[in-house]
Amino acid sequence: MKLSELRAIKLAELFSALSDASRIRIIAQLMDGEMSVHALADGLGMTESAVSHQLRGLRQMHLVRPRKSGRQVFYSIDDDHVSRLFTLGLDHVQHG
Amino acid sequence: MKLSELRAIKLAELFSALSDASRIRIIAQLMDGEMSVHALADGLGMTESAVSHQLRGLRQMHLVRPRKSGRQVFYSIDDDHVSRLFTLGLDHVQHG
DNA sequence: TGAATATATGAACAACTATTCATATATTAT
DNA sequence: ATAATATATGAATAGTTGTTCATATATTCA
């Protein structure tokens, strides 16, 4: 398959966004519906700063989407591709 | 979604294996069929050592599979999950 | 306005990673 | 057995990354 260097980099960046256990756990939480940064941090036992830093990367890759409400920001899975990538990966890990 | 820490790590490791442009280009090449290490290195403009190092990681994550024939080793995509992950990711990058 | 809360961000540091170079192993041919 | 070829591997190094800590911005409440 012919793949330009630029596109290879973009694709690698996408998978990089999913290449960390903390981010995976964030996505897993969001699979059940949107959540605030605070709730995510609480649920995962991470500092809010660490979660916020990670959400930034996920946001930039369009894997999660923010919705601001008052002083809270609720994050959710951005689109269907993301949950499909996630569950497909999980499949591979489970009966790989 | 409830996800054990161990499973989160495994999933992150899977995506990590796809988180580098060189490895993505290797996979892209293999999408067309099996190839020797030498042919991969030639086609990608990488040293055979670098390719071999990367193939090791891909092999360990069961993303590619080796077939030894004489002194050559031909690599191919290990299973269907891999090509599906690859094309799904490509989808997201293209019309994301 | 001022205090409190929620999130974001920059800098710094430790941990990890991809490549290169040198070398090792394995297979084939002479 | 020796030389040549294909691949693999260990060590070293440069570059990248995730977390923490301190601080900044934004919003609500009194």
PDB file of C-alpha atoms (C1' of nucleotides) in Angstrom, chain A residues 20 22-23 47 49 53-54 68 70-71, chain D residues 17-22 26-29:
ATOM      1  CA  ASP A  20      -0.571   5.325  27.051  1.00  0.00           C
ATOM      2  CA  SER A  22      -3.685   6.624  31.438  1.00  0.00           C
ATOM      3  CA  ARG A  23      -5.230   7.822  28.202  1.00  0.00           C
ATOM      4  CA  THR A  47      -4.342  14.542  39.568  1.00  0.00           C
ATOM      5  CA  SER A  49      -3.520  18.445  36.097  1.00  0.00           C
ATOM      6  CA  HIS A  53      -2.698  17.458  30.116  1.00  0.00           C
ATOM      7  CA  GLN A  54      -3.748  14.121  28.656  1.00  0.00           C
ATOM      8  CA  LYS A  68     -18.306  23.528  28.705  1.00  0.00           C
ATOM      9  CA  GLY A  70     -20.439  26.592  33.955  1.00  0.00           C
ATOM     10  CA  ARG A  71     -16.992  26.085  35.336  1.00  0.00           C
TER      11      ARG A  71
ATOM     12  C1'  DT D  17       6.946  11.858  26.680  1.00  0.00           C
ATOM     13  C1'  DG D  18       4.122  11.725  31.261  1.00  0.00           C
ATOM     14  C1'  DT D  19       3.891  13.497  35.599  1.00  0.00           C
ATOM     15  C1'  DT D  20       4.437  16.983  39.211  1.00  0.00           C
ATOM     16  C1'  DC D  21       4.501  21.550  40.914  1.00  0.00           C
ATOM     17  C1'  DA D  22       3.459  26.222  40.524  1.00  0.00           C
ATOM     18  C1'  DA D  26     -12.540  31.400  33.985  1.00  0.00           C
ATOM     19  C1'  DT D  27     -16.825  30.922  36.445  1.00  0.00           C
ATOM     20  C1'  DT D  28     -19.871  30.960  40.435  1.00  0.00           C
ATOM     21  C1'  DC D  29     -21.238  32.440  44.979  1.00  0.00           C
TER      22       DC D  29
END
